[in-house]
XYZ file of C-alpha atoms in Angstrom:
477
model
C 31.481 58.500 232.098
C 34.646 58.990 234.173
C 37.209 61.453 232.816
C 40.707 60.101 233.315
C 43.283 62.838 233.702
C 46.531 63.138 231.742
C 48.580 62.574 234.886
C 46.616 59.385 235.703
C 47.196 58.109 232.136
C 50.876 58.913 232.221
C 51.205 57.118 235.558
C 49.578 53.984 234.121
C 51.812 54.137 231.029
C 55.000 54.506 233.114
C 53.970 51.575 235.344
C 53.113 49.401 232.325
C 56.488 50.153 230.734
C 58.278 49.270 233.998
C 56.241 46.027 234.275
C 57.159 45.147 230.688
C 60.851 45.616 231.467
C 60.622 43.580 234.675
C 58.842 40.730 232.897
C 61.740 40.063 230.497
C 61.091 37.677 227.635
C 57.340 37.298 227.015
C 56.776 33.601 226.452
C 54.370 32.052 223.953
C 52.429 30.641 226.905
C 51.907 34.146 228.426
C 50.816 35.547 225.091
C 48.326 32.709 224.534
C 46.961 33.152 228.034
C 46.357 36.863 227.454
C 44.609 36.125 224.164
C 42.468 33.484 225.915
C 41.476 35.996 228.584
C 40.448 38.511 225.906
C 38.269 35.797 224.312
C 36.736 34.976 227.692
C 35.636 38.609 228.118
C 33.735 38.490 224.854
C 32.174 35.107 225.689
C 31.233 35.915 229.248
C 29.929 39.425 228.670
C 28.515 39.122 225.135
C 24.935 40.079 225.988
C 25.985 42.967 228.170
C 28.161 44.355 225.326
C 25.413 43.869 222.761
C 22.876 45.654 224.955
C 25.268 48.536 225.580
C 25.875 48.970 221.818
C 22.133 48.968 221.190
C 21.666 51.639 223.892
C 24.420 53.777 222.403
C 22.913 53.633 218.916
C 19.302 54.054 220.089
C 18.783 50.801 218.235
C 21.401 48.405 216.875
C 20.619 45.012 215.429
C 21.517 42.362 218.046
C 22.259 39.763 215.375
C 24.580 42.242 213.644
C 26.380 43.048 216.912
C 26.870 39.383 217.694
C 28.230 38.813 214.195
C 30.439 41.868 213.719
C 31.541 42.734 217.267
C 31.458 39.486 219.311
C 32.120 36.595 216.932
C 33.952 38.962 214.572
C 36.424 39.749 217.413
C 36.886 36.209 218.670
C 37.976 34.985 215.236
C 41.102 37.190 214.990
C 42.053 36.392 218.588
C 41.841 32.650 217.897
C 43.768 33.103 214.666
C 46.549 34.772 216.646
C 46.572 31.999 219.220
C 47.027 29.433 216.490
C 49.796 31.312 214.641
C 51.875 33.104 217.224
C 54.485 30.369 217.910
C 55.304 30.254 214.202
C 55.297 34.053 213.986
C 57.698 34.342 216.976
C 60.400 32.212 215.315
C 63.502 34.071 214.175
C 63.732 34.406 210.384
C 66.986 33.377 208.757
C 68.317 35.866 206.268
C 70.924 35.662 203.508
C 74.474 36.726 204.473
C 76.601 38.941 202.241
C 78.707 40.340 200.759
C 81.583 38.035 199.718
C 83.487 36.559 201.555
C 81.152 36.700 204.623
C 78.651 34.407 202.906
C 81.279 31.653 202.573
C 82.809 31.675 205.976
C 80.075 30.778 208.426
C 78.607 34.223 209.296
C 74.845 34.157 210.114
C 72.006 36.702 209.855
C 68.509 36.568 211.331
C 65.550 38.788 212.224
C 64.071 38.467 215.694
C 60.616 39.900 216.467
C 60.529 41.629 219.840
C 57.582 43.243 221.587
C 57.501 47.032 221.300
C 56.387 47.501 224.868
C 53.148 49.446 225.428
C 50.734 50.089 222.583
C 48.015 52.754 222.764
C 44.681 52.070 221.035
C 42.082 54.744 220.235
C 38.970 52.886 219.109
C 35.942 54.403 217.299
C 32.210 54.333 217.876
C 30.952 52.531 214.793
C 32.201 49.067 215.827
C 33.212 49.881 219.365
C 33.878 46.288 220.503
C 35.355 44.859 217.349
C 37.781 47.738 216.802
C 38.944 47.459 220.379
C 39.412 43.703 220.540
C 40.576 42.907 216.976
C 43.774 45.036 217.328
C 44.476 43.153 220.617
C 45.039 40.008 218.570
C 48.209 41.429 217.079
C 49.161 43.501 220.089
C 49.000 40.616 222.556
C 50.405 38.020 220.157
C 53.428 40.290 219.760
C 53.920 40.313 223.589
C 52.876 43.903 224.311
C 50.902 45.622 226.990
C 48.085 47.982 226.041
C 46.190 51.105 227.008
C 42.807 51.638 225.368
C 40.797 54.855 224.892
C 37.341 53.917 223.600
C 34.986 56.434 221.980
C 32.973 58.924 224.009
C 30.192 58.668 221.381
C 29.348 55.164 222.661
C 29.547 55.837 226.393
C 27.559 52.771 227.556
C 29.816 50.373 225.621
C 32.939 52.247 226.811
C 31.781 51.930 230.415
C 31.122 48.222 230.080
C 34.619 47.671 228.632
C 36.149 49.754 231.411
C 34.391 47.530 233.918
C 35.063 44.131 232.418
C 38.714 44.362 231.463
C 39.917 44.590 235.133
C 38.060 41.340 235.894
C 40.660 39.321 233.938
C 43.507 41.741 233.249
C 45.779 43.526 235.641
C 45.905 47.261 234.880
C 49.602 46.774 234.092
C 48.664 44.407 231.278
C 45.638 46.206 229.757
C 44.118 49.432 230.983
C 40.947 51.090 229.664
C 40.696 54.877 230.133
C 37.521 56.762 229.459
C 36.680 60.397 228.824
C 35.777 62.959 226.200
C 37.694 64.830 223.509
C 40.278 66.312 225.934
C 41.039 62.855 227.325
C 41.453 61.644 223.755
C 43.817 64.530 222.941
C 45.866 63.889 226.109
C 45.969 60.140 225.310
C 47.381 60.910 221.834
C 50.260 62.866 223.318
C 51.474 60.064 225.626
C 54.905 58.501 224.861
C 53.680 55.084 223.792
C 55.887 52.640 221.941
C 53.243 52.563 219.164
C 49.796 54.179 218.727
C 46.894 52.784 216.735
C 44.075 55.209 215.855
C 40.852 54.221 214.071
C 38.591 57.095 213.078
C 38.146 60.118 210.879
C 40.919 61.537 208.720
C 40.321 65.014 210.201
C 40.938 63.721 213.724
C 43.904 61.595 212.561
C 45.816 64.720 211.653
C 45.591 65.895 215.287
C 46.525 62.451 216.622
C 49.541 62.171 214.369
C 50.668 65.688 215.268
C 50.407 64.951 218.989
C 52.213 61.593 218.607
C 55.045 63.257 216.679
C 56.024 65.256 219.732
C 57.338 62.020 221.242
C 58.265 60.393 217.903
C 55.622 57.736 218.549
C 55.085 55.545 215.452
C 51.432 55.444 214.429
C 49.098 53.126 212.560
C 46.129 55.053 211.229
C 42.997 53.238 210.158
C 40.846 55.884 208.503
C 38.276 55.753 205.715
C 37.382 57.881 202.721
C 35.013 57.433 199.789
C 35.289 53.776 198.791
C 34.070 53.452 195.163
C 32.216 50.606 193.477
C 32.743 49.902 189.757
C 29.907 47.912 188.192
C 30.959 46.373 184.880
C 28.648 45.821 181.911
C 29.486 42.121 182.476
C 28.032 42.164 186.012
C 24.852 40.389 187.074
C 22.944 43.425 188.239
C 20.640 41.705 190.740
C 23.502 39.869 192.469
C 25.471 43.079 192.439
C 22.768 45.190 194.119
C 22.149 42.372 196.629
C 25.795 42.639 197.706
C 26.074 46.411 197.564
C 22.907 47.087 199.519
C 23.854 44.459 202.116
C 27.141 46.304 202.640
C 25.525 49.730 202.616
C 22.757 48.866 205.060
C 24.877 46.901 207.522
C 25.241 49.173 210.582
C 23.207 51.678 208.565
C 26.233 52.353 206.387
C 28.320 53.484 209.353
C 31.334 51.495 208.222
C 34.748 52.843 207.162
C 34.654 50.361 204.233
C 30.970 50.911 203.191
C 30.480 51.455 199.497
C 30.419 55.254 199.222
C 29.408 55.757 195.599
C 28.799 53.449 192.612
C 29.778 53.708 188.946
C 27.021 52.211 186.761
C 26.990 51.934 182.957
C 24.693 54.688 181.644
C 22.358 52.267 179.893
C 21.980 50.119 183.042
C 21.182 52.921 185.517
C 17.410 52.372 185.578
C 17.914 48.633 185.903
C 20.331 49.174 188.774
C 17.877 51.417 190.692
C 14.998 48.955 190.245
C 17.235 46.094 191.282
C 18.476 47.942 194.390
C 14.842 48.488 195.372
C 14.157 44.758 195.064
C 17.273 43.946 197.122
C 16.188 46.248 199.960
C 12.589 45.031 199.867
C 13.687 41.415 200.163
C 16.069 42.048 203.079
C 14.081 44.724 204.906
C 10.331 44.612 204.122
C 9.971 47.293 206.806
C 12.540 49.618 208.343
C 11.277 51.687 211.228
C 10.504 48.876 213.682
C 12.682 46.255 211.990
C 15.122 44.890 214.598
C 17.639 44.066 211.832
C 17.974 47.705 210.697
C 20.344 49.835 212.819
C 19.838 53.466 213.709
C 22.193 56.331 212.890
C 24.246 56.812 216.063
C 23.104 60.322 217.097
C 21.268 63.481 216.111
C 24.336 65.247 214.737
C 24.995 62.481 212.202
C 21.252 62.117 211.476
C 21.041 65.832 210.617
C 24.273 65.665 208.594
C 22.933 62.798 206.416
C 19.545 64.405 205.919
C 21.379 67.578 204.983
C 23.094 65.712 202.148
C 19.753 64.490 200.866
C 18.068 67.891 201.080
C 20.938 69.613 199.299
C 20.809 67.005 196.487
C 17.053 67.585 196.083
C 17.478 71.364 196.088
C 20.171 71.124 193.392
C 17.869 69.047 191.168
C 19.463 65.621 191.586
C 17.281 62.533 191.189
C 16.768 61.190 194.745
C 15.220 57.739 195.168
C 14.170 56.718 198.675
C 14.072 52.933 199.103
C 11.236 52.647 201.618
C 9.460 49.342 200.996
C 6.573 49.885 203.389
C 6.272 53.680 202.714
C 6.844 54.423 206.384
C 6.889 57.916 207.822
C 10.351 58.508 209.237
C 9.420 61.888 210.711
C 7.907 60.196 213.755
C 10.308 57.754 215.403
C 12.125 57.290 218.704
C 15.501 56.693 216.995
C 17.511 58.200 214.121
C 16.788 55.732 211.361
C 17.104 56.868 207.753
C 15.800 54.833 204.809
C 18.419 53.867 202.239
C 18.515 56.607 199.642
C 19.963 56.658 196.158
C 21.163 59.892 194.529
C 21.436 59.453 190.772
C 24.188 61.371 188.917
C 24.823 64.032 191.555
C 27.044 66.992 190.715
C 30.534 66.738 192.165
C 30.123 70.016 194.055
C 27.446 68.495 196.328
C 28.614 67.884 199.860
C 27.791 64.141 199.658
C 30.367 63.828 196.828
C 33.059 65.593 198.972
C 32.582 63.984 202.369
C 32.786 60.379 203.435
C 29.065 59.655 203.705
C 29.079 57.123 206.610
C 25.392 56.395 206.374
C 22.670 54.832 204.173
C 22.913 57.362 201.333
C 24.405 56.102 198.072
C 25.290 58.248 195.051
C 25.211 56.556 191.610
C 27.369 57.888 188.800
C 26.801 56.837 185.172
C 29.716 56.108 182.840
C 30.221 55.287 179.151
C 33.764 53.884 179.171
C 35.515 52.102 181.994
C 38.462 54.505 181.756
C 36.164 57.248 183.078
C 35.864 55.363 186.374
C 39.627 54.904 186.929
C 40.295 58.509 185.899
C 37.740 59.751 188.423
C 39.085 57.562 191.255
C 42.677 58.604 190.515
C 41.811 62.273 190.718
C 40.355 61.925 194.214
C 41.920 60.972 197.561
C 42.971 57.313 197.664
C 40.184 55.261 199.306
C 40.324 52.574 201.990
C 38.466 50.088 199.779
C 37.585 49.602 196.144
C 35.026 47.170 194.761
C 34.643 45.710 191.258
C 31.651 43.690 190.051
C 31.842 41.788 186.792
C 33.164 38.788 184.897
C 35.459 40.622 182.460
C 38.933 39.573 183.623
C 40.814 42.112 181.431
C 38.584 44.918 182.661
C 38.950 43.854 186.284
C 42.753 43.865 185.850
C 42.560 47.331 184.319
C 40.583 48.759 187.236
C 42.752 47.095 189.890
C 46.137 47.888 188.326
C 45.281 51.480 187.332
C 43.949 52.557 190.752
C 45.388 52.622 194.245
C 43.342 51.792 197.355
C 43.884 50.242 200.729
C 42.311 46.961 199.688
C 39.951 45.428 197.127
C 36.981 43.068 197.136
C 35.887 41.627 193.773
C 32.209 40.716 193.297
C 31.320 41.710 196.841
C 31.922 44.634 199.218
C 33.797 44.983 202.564
C 34.735 41.276 202.814
C 38.493 41.673 202.416
C 38.541 43.090 205.944
C 37.378 39.680 207.243
C 40.364 37.817 205.818
C 42.827 37.433 208.696
C 45.644 36.390 206.313
C 45.372 39.711 204.453
C 46.777 42.971 205.828
C 44.103 45.562 206.487
C 44.938 49.234 206.093
C 44.635 52.343 203.999
C 46.925 54.394 201.801
C 47.485 58.133 201.886
C 44.460 59.921 203.394
C 42.684 56.603 204.018
C 45.344 55.345 206.448
C 48.897 54.454 207.265
C 50.209 51.031 208.111
C 48.197 47.863 208.434
C 47.326 45.033 210.796
C 45.370 41.724 211.055
C 46.937 38.305 211.338
C 50.626 37.868 210.820
C 50.823 41.428 209.463
C 49.384 42.723 212.738
C 51.969 40.727 214.695
C 54.709 42.433 212.625
C 53.198 45.892 212.977
C 53.247 45.598 216.748
C 56.721 44.017 216.898
C 60.207 45.386 216.446
C 62.020 43.485 213.715
C 65.534 43.355 215.193
C 68.396 42.509 212.866
C 71.029 40.150 214.313
C 74.332 39.409 212.578
C 76.730 36.834 214.014
C 80.278 37.056 212.687
C 82.257 34.044 211.579
C 84.872 32.668 213.952
C 87.385 33.284 211.204
C 89.048 36.695 211.196
C 87.216 37.781 208.068
C 88.341 41.411 208.153
C 91.987 40.494 208.188
C 91.559 37.674 205.687
C 89.826 39.934 203.200
C 92.174 42.879 203.728
C 89.449 45.036 205.206
C 91.682 46.473 207.952
C 94.560 48.912 207.397
C 97.056 48.835 205.926
C 94.946 48.407 202.800
C 96.271 46.689 199.674
C 95.529 44.222 196.938
C 93.289 41.997 199.065
C 90.916 44.891 199.701
C 90.879 45.835 196.018
C 89.908 42.290 195.156
C 87.100 42.397 197.748
C 85.863 45.678 196.286
C 85.905 44.316 192.730
C 84.017 41.241 193.900
C 81.238 43.410 195.293
C 81.030 45.458 192.100
C 80.489 42.548 189.712
């Protein structure tokens, strides 16, 4: 993989900024054309991208890649195409205070492109989390520089090769390289920087961006909890949870990280989860639908969680329908594994798990779940299963998370009309749909004064007197 130097990246950025200034107003037609070209890349190179992702993971489900990374990227781009003309319109705002609001003054907000947006995309959904942000970035009229992950080198190389086939480097540029390239990229004077990845890395990215006062959107992760109500249908619940946990082998920022289960339903939940897995994945090792852990480091990390849990006496339940031997395999697949009532000092209860290991915590009263969630870092997602409306309201209003899905997991991220983002350590800012357009735009306030000499009429210019006092009193009512 080619290492692009800091000087090369800075040169591209400077030339993109100059090209943006030379272009002037970015028309709706230009924005739609750029979105259409991004869609064409996904359509024309879909199999090449899917094969590259599979090579990077050792094995990655082709159906999943088509769903999450190809079709799942085209949808947001088409949504932006359909909405951008409406989004571009100036917004009229209320004029005040008296007497300006009576004398013909006007106020509006105009949404201008920021200029050049930097995107650092991650390895877990390397295509989706590169192309989906482009929906808002291009709809807003910006140019873009992309630094894809070095952990998926084949996919990064394909993207570096295909973008220049339809985009001039001064519109969109892909730069590749390792950690040093990523660090240098973070320090460039972009007009905005979007980072998707780990909270630990985000601290370095934000620190580097602050040197140039570059505003950042951080899409991170954390330990997204699931609260299972006593009113929940346990089989439907485990079907949904295990689908979300096993998609991409749990390597999802929004994957359910741990589950609260009523004490008396714990055995039922474990048995139901086993049925859910068996029905979806009768086998695992050679099953083309089950994705591998991305590399040896993460494979060893996840197995380390399991071994520590066993050593500390936790109940560990391996969901392995065909009783396959995972010690002999060409990839890094791990069977879905439940850890029942683990101690909070275990590493899997401290770290974001990011894999097919799922702790289950029993509870007696629903207040225990909200209290636990509120005494831990705010998560990217929260999931509630049940039919008790009052209890659902209690969980949602008494906790803070980036987003929520009720009676399913992960799915709020797929709603283009909802902003997607975290809060606190799970992220900063949001995008998707109209909210993404606004994130990557500058909301410029414009006030047009009345033709009448308002300042003189209202006594707002020296020498001051009774007129000004009346205007002051009017404002204080």
